[in-house]
């Protein structure tokens, strides 16, 4: 019978290897990720500042957008800062508690983002299908309840991951061939049965993200049917324009994420460094592009940004 040292249950630290196979390019790979991170910080900060400052932006869609910006800041800061520290300064060590914290906020942020996109789809559904009742349905009290519900659902879905990892004995290697900690990747380092981790890791995305995608698809099916029934072509284009930025953000969040997931599961011949680069792309790029998309495609935000940076030119 195999016995485990009790200390193996709580290793002092893990070693994040970065991007195995591309060690000599680590310094150069970090540069675009640094630029992307700075764009995410500046873009989301400007978005939050404008929404907080301008009362005309205190509408449900922009309140959801502010929550998305805050979550994107958490997602990118949780992963990209450690990536840059690793690739530039060789800071590969991460404490066990730090690894669990990073893992929690990584998965928590993604589930929150998914739920916010569902809430924004519901907002567009009400705005287009029941415009006369929009202000009575989506009151500030309802918006607050939706936001609190999103946080509680995401917290309750991801918190068990922490305890599922804490119960495992880590008596093998403590080396993680990645740039950040994620649930199944850390669980695979254990020398115990991780069936519960695998099944829970499979169930949570289906109960949250996949169900969100289905409901978003249903919402937009109804929205598009309503839009194409509008008598005026101008009204149809305006309605589609209000949904365009949201659809772009949906595609930017889900497409690289699911591509990375399927590549890990079925792309057994894909080099590991390619999979790791894709995994980092889906946590770094959407937070940087989201504020740009909304800034370009949403007139209210575009006008406020121009007024913020070119006050004299807009008078």
PDB file of C-alpha atoms in Angstrom:
ATOM      1  CA  UNK A   1       0.000   0.000   0.000  1.00  0.00           C
ATOM      2  CA  UNK A   2       1.282   3.419  -0.946  1.00  0.00           C
ATOM      3  CA  UNK A   3       1.465   5.950   1.881  1.00  0.00           C
ATOM      4  CA  UNK A   4       1.642   9.712   1.434  1.00  0.00           C
ATOM      5  CA  UNK A   5       3.541  12.245   3.463  1.00  0.00           C
ATOM      6  CA  UNK A   6       0.993  14.640   4.912  1.00  0.00           C
ATOM      7  CA  UNK A   7       3.067  17.582   3.724  1.00  0.00           C
ATOM      8  CA  UNK A   8       2.419  16.467   0.143  1.00  0.00           C
ATOM      9  CA  UNK A   9      -1.200  17.532   0.527  1.00  0.00           C
ATOM     10  CA  UNK A  10      -0.107  21.174   0.671  1.00  0.00           C
ATOM     11  CA  UNK A  11       3.069  21.711  -1.373  1.00  0.00           C
ATOM     12  CA  UNK A  12       4.814  24.976  -0.614  1.00  0.00           C
ATOM     13  CA  UNK A  13       4.897  26.009  -4.254  1.00  0.00           C
ATOM     14  CA  UNK A  14       4.586  25.014  -7.905  1.00  0.00           C
ATOM     15  CA  UNK A  15       6.883  25.873 -10.794  1.00  0.00           C
ATOM     16  CA  UNK A  16       5.300  27.428 -13.884  1.00  0.00           C
ATOM     17  CA  UNK A  17       7.467  26.478 -16.847  1.00  0.00           C
ATOM     18  CA  UNK A  18       6.171  29.234 -19.109  1.00  0.00           C
ATOM     19  CA  UNK A  19       6.073  28.074 -22.735  1.00  0.00           C
ATOM     20  CA  UNK A  20       8.133  24.862 -22.978  1.00  0.00           C
ATOM     21  CA  UNK A  21      10.032  24.613 -26.257  1.00  0.00           C
ATOM     22  CA  UNK A  22      10.198  28.368 -26.787  1.00  0.00           C
ATOM     23  CA  UNK A  23      12.424  29.306 -23.845  1.00  0.00           C
ATOM     24  CA  UNK A  24      14.868  31.285 -25.992  1.00  0.00           C
ATOM     25  CA  UNK A  25      11.990  33.414 -27.306  1.00  0.00           C
ATOM     26  CA  UNK A  26      10.388  34.139 -23.918  1.00  0.00           C
ATOM     27  CA  UNK A  27      11.642  37.743 -23.783  1.00  0.00           C
ATOM     28  CA  UNK A  28      10.219  38.509 -27.231  1.00  0.00           C
ATOM     29  CA  UNK A  29       6.934  36.668 -26.706  1.00  0.00           C
ATOM     30  CA  UNK A  30       6.306  38.752 -23.588  1.00  0.00           C
ATOM     31  CA  UNK A  31       6.404  42.041 -25.549  1.00  0.00           C
ATOM     32  CA  UNK A  32       3.093  41.624 -27.457  1.00  0.00           C
ATOM     33  CA  UNK A  33       1.410  40.311 -24.311  1.00  0.00           C
ATOM     34  CA  UNK A  34       2.636  43.385 -22.428  1.00  0.00           C
ATOM     35  CA  UNK A  35       1.221  45.671 -25.131  1.00  0.00           C
ATOM     36  CA  UNK A  36      -2.098  43.783 -25.094  1.00  0.00           C
ATOM     37  CA  UNK A  37      -2.249  44.047 -21.298  1.00  0.00           C
ATOM     38  CA  UNK A  38      -1.584  47.801 -21.348  1.00  0.00           C
ATOM     39  CA  UNK A  39      -4.316  48.253 -23.972  1.00  0.00           C
ATOM     40  CA  UNK A  40      -6.703  46.261 -21.752  1.00  0.00           C
ATOM     41  CA  UNK A  41      -5.861  48.334 -18.668  1.00  0.00           C
ATOM     42  CA  UNK A  42      -6.179  51.700 -20.448  1.00  0.00           C
ATOM     43  CA  UNK A  43      -9.252  50.775 -22.496  1.00  0.00           C
ATOM     44  CA  UNK A  44     -11.271  49.280 -19.646  1.00  0.00           C
ATOM     45  CA  UNK A  45     -10.226  52.047 -17.238  1.00  0.00           C
ATOM     46  CA  UNK A  46     -11.379  54.738 -19.688  1.00  0.00           C
ATOM     47  CA  UNK A  47     -14.636  52.848 -20.193  1.00  0.00           C
ATOM     48  CA  UNK A  48     -15.262  52.613 -16.445  1.00  0.00           C
ATOM     49  CA  UNK A  49     -14.404  56.297 -15.979  1.00  0.00           C
ATOM     50  CA  UNK A  50     -16.820  57.412 -18.694  1.00  0.00           C
ATOM     51  CA  UNK A  51     -19.682  55.243 -17.463  1.00  0.00           C
ATOM     52  CA  UNK A  52     -19.185  56.407 -13.867  1.00  0.00           C
ATOM     53  CA  UNK A  53     -18.901  60.069 -14.857  1.00  0.00           C
ATOM     54  CA  UNK A  54     -21.617  60.451 -17.512  1.00  0.00           C
ATOM     55  CA  UNK A  55     -25.189  60.149 -16.234  1.00  0.00           C
ATOM     56  CA  UNK A  56     -26.391  59.599 -19.798  1.00  0.00           C
ATOM     57  CA  UNK A  57     -24.525  56.261 -19.728  1.00  0.00           C
ATOM     58  CA  UNK A  58     -26.271  55.054 -16.570  1.00  0.00           C
ATOM     59  CA  UNK A  59     -28.466  52.755 -18.646  1.00  0.00           C
ATOM     60  CA  UNK A  60     -28.731  48.952 -18.225  1.00  0.00           C
ATOM     61  CA  UNK A  61     -26.545  48.157 -21.248  1.00  0.00           C
ATOM     62  CA  UNK A  62     -23.713  50.401 -20.035  1.00  0.00           C
ATOM     63  CA  UNK A  63     -24.017  49.201 -16.429  1.00  0.00           C
ATOM     64  CA  UNK A  64     -23.558  45.634 -17.679  1.00  0.00           C
ATOM     65  CA  UNK A  65     -20.666  46.884 -19.811  1.00  0.00           C
ATOM     66  CA  UNK A  66     -19.009  48.419 -16.738  1.00  0.00           C
ATOM     67  CA  UNK A  67     -19.279  45.071 -14.958  1.00  0.00           C
ATOM     68  CA  UNK A  68     -17.751  43.363 -18.006  1.00  0.00           C
ATOM     69  CA  UNK A  69     -14.862  45.858 -17.951  1.00  0.00           C
ATOM     70  CA  UNK A  70     -14.176  45.211 -14.259  1.00  0.00           C
ATOM     71  CA  UNK A  71     -14.203  41.449 -14.795  1.00  0.00           C
ATOM     72  CA  UNK A  72     -11.882  41.773 -17.804  1.00  0.00           C
ATOM     73  CA  UNK A  73      -9.414  43.736 -15.672  1.00  0.00           C
ATOM     74  CA  UNK A  74      -9.438  40.921 -13.114  1.00  0.00           C
ATOM     75  CA  UNK A  75      -9.056  38.235 -15.808  1.00  0.00           C
ATOM     76  CA  UNK A  76      -6.117  39.869 -17.573  1.00  0.00           C
ATOM     77  CA  UNK A  77      -4.340  40.960 -14.367  1.00  0.00           C
ATOM     78  CA  UNK A  78      -4.699  37.488 -12.843  1.00  0.00           C
ATOM     79  CA  UNK A  79      -2.920  35.789 -15.740  1.00  0.00           C
ATOM     80  CA  UNK A  80      -0.864  38.250 -17.796  1.00  0.00           C
ATOM     81  CA  UNK A  81       1.080  39.829 -14.911  1.00  0.00           C
ATOM     82  CA  UNK A  82       2.412  36.426 -13.819  1.00  0.00           C
ATOM     83  CA  UNK A  83       3.113  35.565 -17.473  1.00  0.00           C
ATOM     84  CA  UNK A  84       5.243  38.701 -17.897  1.00  0.00           C
ATOM     85  CA  UNK A  85       7.041  38.085 -14.598  1.00  0.00           C
ATOM     86  CA  UNK A  86       7.789  34.545 -15.732  1.00  0.00           C
ATOM     87  CA  UNK A  87       8.946  35.289 -19.276  1.00  0.00           C
ATOM     88  CA  UNK A  88      10.946  38.445 -18.509  1.00  0.00           C
ATOM     89  CA  UNK A  89      12.371  37.841 -15.040  1.00  0.00           C
ATOM     90  CA  UNK A  90      12.311  34.049 -14.740  1.00  0.00           C
ATOM     91  CA  UNK A  91       9.909  34.230 -11.788  1.00  0.00           C
ATOM     92  CA  UNK A  92       8.558  30.717 -12.227  1.00  0.00           C
ATOM     93  CA  UNK A  93       7.617  29.938  -8.627  1.00  0.00           C
ATOM     94  CA  UNK A  94       4.053  30.361  -7.425  1.00  0.00           C
ATOM     95  CA  UNK A  95       2.917  29.401  -3.933  1.00  0.00           C
ATOM     96  CA  UNK A  96       0.228  26.778  -3.473  1.00  0.00           C
ATOM     97  CA  UNK A  97      -2.164  29.428  -2.118  1.00  0.00           C
ATOM     98  CA  UNK A  98      -1.222  31.757  -4.980  1.00  0.00           C
ATOM     99  CA  UNK A  99      -1.861  28.998  -7.508  1.00  0.00           C
ATOM    100  CA  UNK A 100      -5.322  28.293  -6.048  1.00  0.00           C
ATOM    101  CA  UNK A 101      -6.096  32.028  -6.002  1.00  0.00           C
ATOM    102  CA  UNK A 102      -5.043  32.462  -9.616  1.00  0.00           C
ATOM    103  CA  UNK A 103      -7.033  29.390 -10.642  1.00  0.00           C
ATOM    104  CA  UNK A 104     -10.150  30.642  -8.841  1.00  0.00           C
ATOM    105  CA  UNK A 105     -10.117  34.135 -10.363  1.00  0.00           C
ATOM    106  CA  UNK A 106      -9.284  32.759 -13.827  1.00  0.00           C
ATOM    107  CA  UNK A 107     -12.331  30.463 -13.934  1.00  0.00           C
ATOM    108  CA  UNK A 108     -14.517  32.840 -11.920  1.00  0.00           C
ATOM    109  CA  UNK A 109     -13.859  35.722 -14.338  1.00  0.00           C
ATOM    110  CA  UNK A 110     -14.657  33.620 -17.384  1.00  0.00           C
ATOM    111  CA  UNK A 111     -17.951  32.383 -15.908  1.00  0.00           C
ATOM    112  CA  UNK A 112     -18.863  35.953 -14.872  1.00  0.00           C
ATOM    113  CA  UNK A 113     -18.055  37.234 -18.382  1.00  0.00           C
ATOM    114  CA  UNK A 114     -20.303  34.575 -19.883  1.00  0.00           C
ATOM    115  CA  UNK A 115     -23.189  35.471 -17.557  1.00  0.00           C
ATOM    116  CA  UNK A 116     -22.778  39.193 -18.303  1.00  0.00           C
ATOM    117  CA  UNK A 117     -23.040  38.493 -22.037  1.00  0.00           C
ATOM    118  CA  UNK A 118     -26.283  36.624 -21.333  1.00  0.00           C
ATOM    119  CA  UNK A 119     -27.571  39.586 -19.318  1.00  0.00           C
ATOM    120  CA  UNK A 120     -26.629  41.931 -22.180  1.00  0.00           C
ATOM    121  CA  UNK A 121     -28.452  39.680 -24.644  1.00  0.00           C
ATOM    122  CA  UNK A 122     -31.533  39.901 -22.433  1.00  0.00           C
ATOM    123  CA  UNK A 123     -31.127  43.688 -22.362  1.00  0.00           C
ATOM    124  CA  UNK A 124     -31.087  43.811 -26.189  1.00  0.00           C
ATOM    125  CA  UNK A 125     -34.082  41.436 -26.308  1.00  0.00           C
ATOM    126  CA  UNK A 126     -36.156  43.737 -24.097  1.00  0.00           C
ATOM    127  CA  UNK A 127     -34.960  46.888 -25.917  1.00  0.00           C
ATOM    128  CA  UNK A 128     -35.936  45.561 -29.359  1.00  0.00           C
ATOM    129  CA  UNK A 129     -38.896  43.293 -28.644  1.00  0.00           C
ATOM    130  CA  UNK A 130     -40.556  45.363 -25.867  1.00  0.00           C
ATOM    131  CA  UNK A 131     -39.192  48.916 -26.284  1.00  0.00           C
ATOM    132  CA  UNK A 132     -42.160  50.609 -24.593  1.00  0.00           C
ATOM    133  CA  UNK A 133     -41.690  48.514 -21.437  1.00  0.00           C
ATOM    134  CA  UNK A 134     -37.878  48.736 -21.387  1.00  0.00           C
ATOM    135  CA  UNK A 135     -37.569  51.202 -18.517  1.00  0.00           C
ATOM    136  CA  UNK A 136     -40.214  49.439 -16.419  1.00  0.00           C
ATOM    137  CA  UNK A 137     -38.708  45.960 -16.902  1.00  0.00           C
ATOM    138  CA  UNK A 138     -35.003  46.794 -16.502  1.00  0.00           C
ATOM    139  CA  UNK A 139     -35.093  49.119 -13.513  1.00  0.00           C
ATOM    140  CA  UNK A 140     -31.955  49.853 -11.466  1.00  0.00           C
ATOM    141  CA  UNK A 141     -33.194  47.466  -8.769  1.00  0.00           C
ATOM    142  CA  UNK A 142     -33.547  44.670 -11.343  1.00  0.00           C
ATOM    143  CA  UNK A 143     -30.072  45.423 -12.735  1.00  0.00           C
ATOM    144  CA  UNK A 144     -28.550  45.208  -9.242  1.00  0.00           C
ATOM    145  CA  UNK A 145     -30.314  41.881  -8.607  1.00  0.00           C
ATOM    146  CA  UNK A 146     -29.030  40.491 -11.905  1.00  0.00           C
ATOM    147  CA  UNK A 147     -25.461  41.584 -11.118  1.00  0.00           C
ATOM    148  CA  UNK A 148     -25.579  40.112  -7.619  1.00  0.00           C
ATOM    149  CA  UNK A 149     -27.049  36.907  -9.040  1.00  0.00           C
ATOM    150  CA  UNK A 150     -24.194  36.675 -11.565  1.00  0.00           C
ATOM    151  CA  UNK A 151     -21.574  37.042  -8.818  1.00  0.00           C
ATOM    152  CA  UNK A 152     -23.243  34.505  -6.509  1.00  0.00           C
ATOM    153  CA  UNK A 153     -23.730  31.933  -9.274  1.00  0.00           C
ATOM    154  CA  UNK A 154     -20.135  32.221 -10.458  1.00  0.00           C
ATOM    155  CA  UNK A 155     -18.706  32.149  -6.933  1.00  0.00           C
ATOM    156  CA  UNK A 156     -20.717  29.057  -5.964  1.00  0.00           C
ATOM    157  CA  UNK A 157     -19.778  27.284  -9.212  1.00  0.00           C
ATOM    158  CA  UNK A 158     -16.007  27.868  -8.980  1.00  0.00           C
ATOM    159  CA  UNK A 159     -15.298  27.801  -5.220  1.00  0.00           C
ATOM    160  CA  UNK A 160     -15.554  23.964  -5.021  1.00  0.00           C
ATOM    161  CA  UNK A 161     -12.589  23.770  -7.422  1.00  0.00           C
ATOM    162  CA  UNK A 162     -10.388  25.172  -4.643  1.00  0.00           C
ATOM    163  CA  UNK A 163     -11.429  22.485  -2.147  1.00  0.00           C
ATOM    164  CA  UNK A 164     -11.249  19.731  -4.773  1.00  0.00           C
ATOM    165  CA  UNK A 165      -7.582  20.643  -5.306  1.00  0.00           C
ATOM    166  CA  UNK A 166      -6.762  21.122  -1.618  1.00  0.00           C
ATOM    167  CA  UNK A 167      -7.847  17.552  -0.852  1.00  0.00           C
ATOM    168  CA  UNK A 168      -5.395  16.049  -3.370  1.00  0.00           C
ATOM    169  CA  UNK A 169      -1.923  14.725  -2.473  1.00  0.00           C
ATOM    170  CA  UNK A 170       0.815  16.190  -4.685  1.00  0.00           C
ATOM    171  CA  UNK A 171       3.575  13.645  -4.243  1.00  0.00           C
ATOM    172  CA  UNK A 172       4.854  13.690  -7.811  1.00  0.00           C
ATOM    173  CA  UNK A 173       6.278  16.621  -9.726  1.00  0.00           C
ATOM    174  CA  UNK A 174       5.307  20.164  -8.781  1.00  0.00           C
ATOM    175  CA  UNK A 175       6.174  21.463 -12.249  1.00  0.00           C
ATOM    176  CA  UNK A 176       3.286  22.920 -14.279  1.00  0.00           C
ATOM    177  CA  UNK A 177       4.074  23.048 -18.030  1.00  0.00           C
ATOM    178  CA  UNK A 178       2.071  26.240 -18.480  1.00  0.00           C
ATOM    179  CA  UNK A 179       2.092  29.967 -17.700  1.00  0.00           C
ATOM    180  CA  UNK A 180      -0.786  29.914 -15.194  1.00  0.00           C
ATOM    181  CA  UNK A 181      -2.689  27.558 -12.903  1.00  0.00           C
ATOM    182  CA  UNK A 182      -5.959  26.069 -14.067  1.00  0.00           C
ATOM    183  CA  UNK A 183      -8.069  23.434 -12.353  1.00  0.00           C
ATOM    184  CA  UNK A 184      -7.502  20.258 -14.367  1.00  0.00           C
ATOM    185  CA  UNK A 185      -3.895  21.134 -15.198  1.00  0.00           C
ATOM    186  CA  UNK A 186      -3.046  21.314 -11.484  1.00  0.00           C
ATOM    187  CA  UNK A 187      -5.168  18.257 -10.617  1.00  0.00           C
ATOM    188  CA  UNK A 188      -3.197  16.134 -13.101  1.00  0.00           C
ATOM    189  CA  UNK A 189      -0.078  16.647 -10.984  1.00  0.00           C
ATOM    190  CA  UNK A 190      -1.682  14.661  -8.167  1.00  0.00           C
ATOM    191  CA  UNK A 191      -0.907  11.026  -7.508  1.00  0.00           C
ATOM    192  CA  UNK A 192      -4.500  10.311  -6.389  1.00  0.00           C
ATOM    193  CA  UNK A 193      -7.720   9.637  -8.250  1.00  0.00           C
ATOM    194  CA  UNK A 194      -8.959  12.890  -9.849  1.00  0.00           C
ATOM    195  CA  UNK A 195     -12.230  11.535 -11.250  1.00  0.00           C
ATOM    196  CA  UNK A 196     -14.275  13.977  -9.146  1.00  0.00           C
ATOM    197  CA  UNK A 197     -12.194  16.891 -10.416  1.00  0.00           C
ATOM    198  CA  UNK A 198     -12.650  15.779 -14.019  1.00  0.00           C
ATOM    199  CA  UNK A 199     -16.412  15.290 -13.702  1.00  0.00           C
ATOM    200  CA  UNK A 200     -16.885  18.570 -11.842  1.00  0.00           C
ATOM    201  CA  UNK A 201     -14.662  20.361 -14.346  1.00  0.00           C
ATOM    202  CA  UNK A 202     -16.862  18.909 -17.087  1.00  0.00           C
ATOM    203  CA  UNK A 203     -20.185  19.701 -15.389  1.00  0.00           C
ATOM    204  CA  UNK A 204     -19.568  23.329 -14.392  1.00  0.00           C
ATOM    205  CA  UNK A 205     -18.983  24.691 -17.933  1.00  0.00           C
ATOM    206  CA  UNK A 206     -22.113  22.880 -19.127  1.00  0.00           C
ATOM    207  CA  UNK A 207     -24.231  24.240 -16.261  1.00  0.00           C
ATOM    208  CA  UNK A 208     -22.935  27.790 -16.744  1.00  0.00           C
ATOM    209  CA  UNK A 209     -21.166  28.692 -19.991  1.00  0.00           C
ATOM    210  CA  UNK A 210     -22.913  26.246 -22.341  1.00  0.00           C
ATOM    211  CA  UNK A 211     -26.352  27.070 -20.908  1.00  0.00           C
ATOM    212  CA  UNK A 212     -25.496  30.782 -21.312  1.00  0.00           C
ATOM    213  CA  UNK A 213     -24.601  30.226 -24.972  1.00  0.00           C
ATOM    214  CA  UNK A 214     -27.867  28.380 -25.617  1.00  0.00           C
ATOM    215  CA  UNK A 215     -29.919  31.162 -24.008  1.00  0.00           C
ATOM    216  CA  UNK A 216     -27.943  33.830 -25.892  1.00  0.00           C
ATOM    217  CA  UNK A 217     -28.629  31.992 -29.154  1.00  0.00           C
ATOM    218  CA  UNK A 218     -32.355  31.797 -28.322  1.00  0.00           C
ATOM    219  CA  UNK A 219     -32.416  35.515 -27.461  1.00  0.00           C
ATOM    220  CA  UNK A 220     -30.777  36.535 -30.717  1.00  0.00           C
ATOM    221  CA  UNK A 221     -32.994  34.230 -32.761  1.00  0.00           C
ATOM    222  CA  UNK A 222     -36.016  36.060 -31.341  1.00  0.00           C
ATOM    223  CA  UNK A 223     -34.292  39.437 -31.746  1.00  0.00           C
ATOM    224  CA  UNK A 224     -33.420  38.833 -35.415  1.00  0.00           C
ATOM    225  CA  UNK A 225     -36.951  37.667 -36.181  1.00  0.00           C
ATOM    226  CA  UNK A 226     -38.293  40.869 -34.636  1.00  0.00           C
ATOM    227  CA  UNK A 227     -35.724  43.059 -36.417  1.00  0.00           C
ATOM    228  CA  UNK A 228     -36.439  41.710 -39.897  1.00  0.00           C
ATOM    229  CA  UNK A 229     -40.145  42.318 -39.361  1.00  0.00           C
ATOM    230  CA  UNK A 230     -39.584  46.041 -38.872  1.00  0.00           C
ATOM    231  CA  UNK A 231     -41.309  48.034 -41.646  1.00  0.00           C
ATOM    232  CA  UNK A 232     -38.471  50.541 -42.123  1.00  0.00           C
ATOM    233  CA  UNK A 233     -35.054  49.504 -43.458  1.00  0.00           C
ATOM    234  CA  UNK A 234     -33.480  52.340 -41.470  1.00  0.00           C
ATOM    235  CA  UNK A 235     -35.043  51.064 -38.245  1.00  0.00           C
ATOM    236  CA  UNK A 236     -33.844  47.561 -39.101  1.00  0.00           C
ATOM    237  CA  UNK A 237     -30.263  48.751 -39.616  1.00  0.00           C
ATOM    238  CA  UNK A 238     -30.346  50.793 -36.415  1.00  0.00           C
ATOM    239  CA  UNK A 239     -31.583  47.801 -34.420  1.00  0.00           C
ATOM    240  CA  UNK A 240     -28.898  45.569 -35.926  1.00  0.00           C
ATOM    241  CA  UNK A 241     -26.287  48.234 -35.170  1.00  0.00           C
ATOM    242  CA  UNK A 242     -27.165  48.214 -31.465  1.00  0.00           C
ATOM    243  CA  UNK A 243     -26.533  44.458 -31.384  1.00  0.00           C
ATOM    244  CA  UNK A 244     -23.399  44.452 -33.547  1.00  0.00           C
ATOM    245  CA  UNK A 245     -20.885  45.303 -30.817  1.00  0.00           C
ATOM    246  CA  UNK A 246     -22.416  42.748 -28.459  1.00  0.00           C
ATOM    247  CA  UNK A 247     -22.220  39.993 -31.085  1.00  0.00           C
ATOM    248  CA  UNK A 248     -18.553  40.861 -31.747  1.00  0.00           C
ATOM    249  CA  UNK A 249     -17.750  40.586 -28.030  1.00  0.00           C
ATOM    250  CA  UNK A 250     -19.600  37.250 -27.812  1.00  0.00           C
ATOM    251  CA  UNK A 251     -17.530  35.859 -30.696  1.00  0.00           C
ATOM    252  CA  UNK A 252     -14.272  37.202 -29.218  1.00  0.00           C
ATOM    253  CA  UNK A 253     -14.917  35.529 -25.849  1.00  0.00           C
ATOM    254  CA  UNK A 254     -16.246  32.152 -26.921  1.00  0.00           C
ATOM    255  CA  UNK A 255     -14.421  31.431 -30.197  1.00  0.00           C
ATOM    256  CA  UNK A 256     -10.794  31.359 -28.939  1.00  0.00           C
ATOM    257  CA  UNK A 257     -11.844  29.755 -25.646  1.00  0.00           C
ATOM    258  CA  UNK A 258     -13.608  26.842 -27.293  1.00  0.00           C
ATOM    259  CA  UNK A 259     -10.919  26.523 -29.940  1.00  0.00           C
ATOM    260  CA  UNK A 260      -8.347  26.198 -27.159  1.00  0.00           C
ATOM    261  CA  UNK A 261     -10.497  23.664 -25.277  1.00  0.00           C
ATOM    262  CA  UNK A 262     -11.064  21.484 -28.363  1.00  0.00           C
ATOM    263  CA  UNK A 263      -7.408  21.746 -29.360  1.00  0.00           C
ATOM    264  CA  UNK A 264      -6.366  20.493 -25.902  1.00  0.00           C
ATOM    265  CA  UNK A 265      -8.869  17.629 -26.045  1.00  0.00           C
ATOM    266  CA  UNK A 266      -8.546  16.493 -29.651  1.00  0.00           C
ATOM    267  CA  UNK A 267      -5.374  18.101 -30.996  1.00  0.00           C
ATOM    268  CA  UNK A 268      -2.974  15.471 -29.712  1.00  0.00           C
ATOM    269  CA  UNK A 269      -0.540  16.206 -32.551  1.00  0.00           C
ATOM    270  CA  UNK A 270      -0.564  19.966 -31.914  1.00  0.00           C
ATOM    271  CA  UNK A 271       2.708  21.122 -30.259  1.00  0.00           C
ATOM    272  CA  UNK A 272       2.331  22.031 -26.592  1.00  0.00           C
ATOM    273  CA  UNK A 273       3.695  25.549 -27.069  1.00  0.00           C
ATOM    274  CA  UNK A 274       0.962  26.255 -29.647  1.00  0.00           C
ATOM    275  CA  UNK A 275      -1.731  25.154 -27.187  1.00  0.00           C
ATOM    276  CA  UNK A 276      -0.238  27.323 -24.434  1.00  0.00           C
ATOM    277  CA  UNK A 277      -0.082  30.363 -26.721  1.00  0.00           C
ATOM    278  CA  UNK A 278      -3.749  29.877 -27.628  1.00  0.00           C
ATOM    279  CA  UNK A 279      -4.660  29.472 -23.968  1.00  0.00           C
ATOM    280  CA  UNK A 280      -2.942  32.758 -23.150  1.00  0.00           C
ATOM    281  CA  UNK A 281      -4.551  34.476 -26.121  1.00  0.00           C
ATOM    282  CA  UNK A 282      -8.095  33.799 -24.954  1.00  0.00           C
ATOM    283  CA  UNK A 283      -7.433  35.314 -21.512  1.00  0.00           C
ATOM    284  CA  UNK A 284      -5.419  38.307 -22.832  1.00  0.00           C
ATOM    285  CA  UNK A 285      -6.964  39.419 -26.119  1.00  0.00           C
ATOM    286  CA  UNK A 286     -10.740  39.722 -25.340  1.00  0.00           C
ATOM    287  CA  UNK A 287     -10.183  42.107 -22.368  1.00  0.00           C
ATOM    288  CA  UNK A 288      -8.120  44.339 -24.671  1.00  0.00           C
ATOM    289  CA  UNK A 289     -10.505  44.274 -27.632  1.00  0.00           C
ATOM    290  CA  UNK A 290     -13.830  44.606 -25.776  1.00  0.00           C
ATOM    291  CA  UNK A 291     -13.484  48.336 -24.942  1.00  0.00           C
ATOM    292  CA  UNK A 292     -12.185  49.031 -28.455  1.00  0.00           C
ATOM    293  CA  UNK A 293     -15.193  47.312 -30.038  1.00  0.00           C
ATOM    294  CA  UNK A 294     -17.666  49.196 -27.854  1.00  0.00           C
ATOM    295  CA  UNK A 295     -15.766  52.445 -28.336  1.00  0.00           C
ATOM    296  CA  UNK A 296     -15.884  52.123 -32.127  1.00  0.00           C
ATOM    297  CA  UNK A 297     -19.360  50.660 -32.621  1.00  0.00           C
ATOM    298  CA  UNK A 298     -21.383  52.351 -29.839  1.00  0.00           C
ATOM    299  CA  UNK A 299     -22.158  55.981 -30.685  1.00  0.00           C
ATOM    300  CA  UNK A 300     -22.780  57.134 -27.098  1.00  0.00           C
ATOM    301  CA  UNK A 301     -19.377  55.847 -25.944  1.00  0.00           C
ATOM    302  CA  UNK A 302     -17.590  57.018 -29.084  1.00  0.00           C
ATOM    303  CA  UNK A 303     -18.917  60.541 -28.625  1.00  0.00           C
ATOM    304  CA  UNK A 304     -17.908  60.610 -24.948  1.00  0.00           C
ATOM    305  CA  UNK A 305     -14.389  59.380 -25.761  1.00  0.00           C
ATOM    306  CA  UNK A 306     -13.975  62.090 -28.403  1.00  0.00           C
ATOM    307  CA  UNK A 307     -15.236  64.663 -25.931  1.00  0.00           C
ATOM    308  CA  UNK A 308     -12.817  63.368 -23.277  1.00  0.00           C
ATOM    309  CA  UNK A 309      -9.694  63.513 -25.464  1.00  0.00           C
ATOM    310  CA  UNK A 310     -10.644  66.324 -27.876  1.00  0.00           C
ATOM    311  CA  UNK A 311     -12.880  68.681 -25.844  1.00  0.00           C
ATOM    312  CA  UNK A 312     -12.211  71.724 -28.037  1.00  0.00           C
ATOM    313  CA  UNK A 313     -12.688  69.909 -31.284  1.00  0.00           C
ATOM    314  CA  UNK A 314     -16.185  68.712 -30.338  1.00  0.00           C
ATOM    315  CA  UNK A 315     -17.589  72.085 -29.365  1.00  0.00           C
TER     316      UNK A 315
END
